[in-house]
Tab-separated table of N, CA and C in Angstrom:
chain	number	residue	atom	x	y	z
A	1	UNK	N	84.599	66.093	116.769
A	1	UNK	CA	84.021	67.269	117.077
A	1	UNK	C	84.684	68.518	116.743
A	2	UNK	N	86.354	68.168	117.623
A	2	UNK	CA	86.914	69.567	117.510
A	2	UNK	C	87.511	69.945	115.970
A	3	UNK	N	87.277	68.697	114.988
A	3	UNK	CA	87.931	69.068	113.831
A	3	UNK	C	86.621	69.807	112.885
A	4	UNK	N	85.572	69.431	113.549
A	4	UNK	CA	84.368	70.424	112.785
A	4	UNK	C	84.395	71.562	113.125
A	5	UNK	N	84.395	71.712	114.542
A	5	UNK	CA	84.701	73.058	115.417
A	5	UNK	C	85.856	74.140	114.148
A	6	UNK	N	87.350	73.216	114.281
A	6	UNK	CA	88.247	74.263	113.424
A	6	UNK	C	88.090	74.443	112.134
A	7	UNK	N	87.158	73.258	111.376
A	7	UNK	CA	86.986	73.623	109.977
A	7	UNK	C	85.557	75.140	109.712
A	8	UNK	N	84.858	75.215	110.768
A	8	UNK	CA	83.721	75.870	110.915
A	8	UNK	C	84.179	77.649	111.303
A	9	UNK	N	85.228	77.472	112.283
A	9	UNK	CA	86.183	78.891	112.518
A	9	UNK	C	86.924	79.274	111.206
A	10	UNK	N	87.441	78.224	110.452
A	10	UNK	CA	88.514	78.887	109.739
A	10	UNK	C	87.432	79.269	108.482
A	11	UNK	N	86.539	78.743	108.118
A	11	UNK	CA	85.470	79.231	106.763
A	11	UNK	C	85.062	80.596	107.312
A	12	UNK	N	84.345	80.889	109.024
A	12	UNK	CA	84.168	82.185	108.938
A	12	UNK	C	85.345	83.110	109.027
A	13	UNK	N	86.484	82.916	109.532
A	13	UNK	CA	87.323	83.758	109.504
A	13	UNK	C	87.816	84.128	108.030
A	14	UNK	N	87.761	83.303	106.849
A	14	UNK	CA	87.822	83.451	105.768
A	14	UNK	C	86.966	84.487	105.351
A	15	UNK	N	85.781	84.079	105.713
A	15	UNK	CA	84.407	84.868	105.016
A	15	UNK	C	84.398	86.106	105.857
A	16	UNK	N	84.674	86.396	106.926
A	16	UNK	CA	84.858	87.654	107.449
A	16	UNK	C	85.910	88.836	106.958
A	17	UNK	N	87.107	87.818	106.438
A	17	UNK	CA	88.251	88.679	105.632
A	17	UNK	C	87.611	89.016	104.551
A	18	UNK	N	87.360	88.095	103.876
A	18	UNK	CA	86.485	88.253	102.420
A	18	UNK	C	85.736	89.677	102.470
A	19	UNK	N	84.667	89.439	103.039
A	19	UNK	CA	83.844	90.830	103.639
A	19	UNK	C	84.766	92.182	103.891
A	20	UNK	N	85.651	92.092	104.763
A	20	UNK	CA	86.272	93.044	105.033
A	20	UNK	C	86.986	93.575	104.085
A	21	UNK	N	87.584	92.763	103.279
A	21	UNK	CA	88.477	93.463	101.565
A	21	UNK	C	87.253	93.915	101.058
A	22	UNK	N	85.975	93.337	100.576
A	22	UNK	CA	84.926	93.647	99.934
A	22	UNK	C	84.560	95.507	100.322
A	23	UNK	N	84.356	95.334	101.548
A	23	UNK	CA	84.126	97.132	102.085
A	23	UNK	C	85.224	98.034	101.887
A	24	UNK	N	86.277	97.573	101.946
A	24	UNK	CA	87.566	98.333	101.903
A	24	UNK	C	88.164	98.947	100.733
A	25	UNK	N	87.576	97.864	99.615
A	25	UNK	CA	87.600	98.217	97.843
A	25	UNK	C	86.832	98.862	97.597
A	26	UNK	N	85.734	99.099	98.423
A	26	UNK	CA	84.655	100.016	98.101
A	26	UNK	C	84.858	101.480	98.791
A	27	UNK	N	85.667	101.504	99.808
A	27	UNK	CA	85.954	102.836	100.247
A	27	UNK	C	87.062	103.638	99.695
A	28	UNK	N	87.938	102.921	99.180
A	28	UNK	CA	89.257	103.309	98.627
A	28	UNK	C	88.971	104.320	97.704
A	29	UNK	N	88.107	104.282	96.332
A	29	UNK	CA	87.710	105.391	95.515
A	29	UNK	C	87.047	106.353	96.080
A	30	UNK	N	86.013	105.736	97.036
A	30	UNK	CA	85.362	107.288	97.395
A	30	UNK	C	86.279	108.358	98.622
A	31	UNK	N	87.114	107.807	98.915
A	31	UNK	CA	87.810	108.592	99.643
A	31	UNK	C	89.094	109.418	98.810
A	32	UNK	N	89.381	108.606	97.841
A	32	UNK	CA	90.348	109.441	96.733
A	32	UNK	C	89.714	110.142	96.385
A	33	UNK	N	88.280	109.891	95.649
A	33	UNK	CA	87.592	111.106	95.134
A	33	UNK	C	87.592	112.248	96.293
A	34	UNK	N	87.022	111.942	97.200
A	34	UNK	CA	86.917	113.322	97.971
A	34	UNK	C	88.015	113.922	98.344
A	35	UNK	N	89.140	113.321	98.809
A	35	UNK	CA	90.424	114.031	98.806
A	35	UNK	C	90.788	114.820	97.346
A	36	UNK	N	90.353	114.360	96.444
A	36	UNK	CA	91.209	115.233	95.211
A	36	UNK	C	90.279	116.426	95.179
A	37	UNK	N	89.089	116.606	95.551
A	37	UNK	CA	87.952	117.330	95.222
A	37	UNK	C	88.452	118.403	96.508
A	38	UNK	N	88.511	117.945	97.334
A	38	UNK	CA	88.954	119.053	98.596
A	38	UNK	C	90.466	119.358	98.269
A	39	UNK	N	91.217	118.760	97.770
A	39	UNK	CA	92.703	119.578	97.564
A	39	UNK	C	92.606	120.547	96.470
A	40	UNK	N	91.727	119.968	95.641
A	40	UNK	CA	91.634	121.427	94.351
A	40	UNK	C	91.323	122.753	94.633
A	41	UNK	N	90.069	122.482	95.902
A	41	UNK	CA	89.794	123.733	96.514
A	41	UNK	C	91.009	124.709	97.430
A	42	UNK	N	91.656	123.594	98.001
A	42	UNK	CA	92.523	123.944	98.561
A	42	UNK	C	93.635	124.767	98.305
A	43	UNK	N	93.967	124.277	97.039
A	43	UNK	CA	95.164	125.202	96.452
A	43	UNK	C	94.568	126.251	95.683
A	44	UNK	N	93.400	126.382	95.814
A	44	UNK	CA	93.234	127.528	94.986
A	44	UNK	C	93.039	128.848	95.905
A	45	UNK	N	92.852	128.305	97.275
A	45	UNK	CA	92.851	129.251	98.215
A	45	UNK	C	94.307	130.426	98.420
A	46	UNK	N	94.204	131.409	98.297
A	46	UNK	CA	95.552	132.469	98.154
A	46	UNK	C	96.336	132.139	99.526
A	47	UNK	N	95.182	132.194	100.340
A	47	UNK	CA	96.193	132.505	101.919
A	47	UNK	C	96.609	131.044	102.441
A	48	UNK	N	96.040	130.084	101.682
A	48	UNK	CA	97.007	128.480	101.873
A	48	UNK	C	98.505	128.437	101.414
A	49	UNK	N	98.122	129.153	99.885
A	49	UNK	CA	99.214	128.942	99.095
A	49	UNK	C	100.374	129.910	99.884
A	50	UNK	N	100.243	131.320	100.187
A	50	UNK	CA	100.886	132.292	100.670
A	50	UNK	C	101.386	131.468	102.141
A	51	UNK	N	100.777	131.066	102.818
A	51	UNK	CA	101.217	130.079	104.296
A	51	UNK	C	102.148	129.151	103.824
A	52	UNK	N	101.783	128.503	103.054
A	52	UNK	CA	102.531	126.926	102.608
A	52	UNK	C	103.841	127.489	101.834
A	53	UNK	N	104.164	128.574	101.378
A	53	UNK	CA	105.111	129.455	100.528
A	53	UNK	C	106.015	129.647	101.588
A	54	UNK	N	105.481	130.401	102.073
A	54	UNK	CA	106.429	131.060	103.968
A	54	UNK	C	107.047	129.978	104.468
A	55	UNK	N	106.037	128.822	104.927
A	55	UNK	CA	106.881	127.418	105.439
A	55	UNK	C	107.903	126.990	104.815
A	56	UNK	N	107.638	126.756	103.279
A	56	UNK	CA	108.835	126.345	102.907
A	56	UNK	C	109.628	126.844	102.677
A	57	UNK	N	109.485	128.082	102.645
A	57	UNK	CA	110.795	129.090	102.168
A	57	UNK	C	111.854	129.473	103.494
A	58	UNK	N	110.910	128.949	104.689
A	58	UNK	CA	111.645	129.248	106.168
A	58	UNK	C	112.173	127.585	106.226
A	59	UNK	N	111.448	126.601	105.763
A	59	UNK	CA	112.227	125.268	106.170
A	59	UNK	C	113.892	125.354	105.332
A	60	UNK	N	113.347	125.677	104.148
A	60	UNK	CA	114.719	125.882	103.436
A	60	UNK	C	115.823	126.246	103.915
A	61	UNK	N	115.421	127.926	104.326
A	61	UNK	CA	116.494	128.725	104.908
A	61	UNK	C	117.308	128.096	106.171
A	62	UNK	N	116.585	127.548	107.397
A	62	UNK	CA	116.861	126.949	108.285
A	62	UNK	C	117.990	125.678	107.701
A	63	UNK	N	117.256	124.767	106.750
A	63	UNK	CA	117.975	123.996	106.616
A	63	UNK	C	119.432	124.283	105.929
A	64	UNK	N	119.498	125.176	105.301
A	64	UNK	CA	120.835	126.058	104.596
A	64	UNK	C	121.995	126.101	105.709
A	65	UNK	N	120.932	127.096	106.675
A	65	UNK	CA	122.311	127.495	107.788
A	65	UNK	C	122.430	126.526	108.550
A	66	UNK	N	122.054	125.509	108.787
A	66	UNK	CA	122.312	124.625	109.899
A	66	UNK	C	123.819	124.455	110.519
A	67	UNK	N	124.848	124.155	109.301
A	67	UNK	CA	125.988	124.091	109.584
A	67	UNK	C	126.883	125.419	109.833
A	68	UNK	N	126.130	125.951	109.349
A	68	UNK	CA	127.139	127.646	109.657
A	68	UNK	C	126.618	128.443	110.485
A	69	UNK	N	125.526	127.735	111.515
A	69	UNK	CA	125.108	128.375	112.966
A	69	UNK	C	125.956	127.825	113.775
A	70	UNK	N	126.312	126.639	113.875
A	70	UNK	CA	127.294	125.897	114.270
A	70	UNK	C	128.903	125.935	113.968
A	71	UNK	N	129.113	126.641	113.013
A	71	UNK	CA	130.514	126.671	112.963
A	71	UNK	C	131.038	125.377	111.991
A	72	UNK	N	130.167	124.805	111.718
A	72	UNK	CA	130.596	123.404	110.819
A	72	UNK	C	130.634	124.063	109.348
A	73	UNK	N	131.760	123.218	108.883
A	73	UNK	CA	132.019	123.905	107.626
A	73	UNK	C	131.350	122.798	106.598
A	74	UNK	N	130.240	123.014	105.909
A	74	UNK	CA	129.575	122.050	105.211
A	74	UNK	C	130.030	121.756	103.857
């Protein structure tokens, strides 16, 4: 009797796994399309671009001055 239960549970586990994979496969293209549409709108926003440029420049400036602040010769 326990062998039948093991087979039944194995079949159930494989079925649920395949169902989850099918659901995931259907969601990935939808998420990618939504992200690409919103990213296009985001990069058209001038405030976002200015803020991103400011953060990037500050990060690079900080990165370049790390050794100089502490007297370390890089």
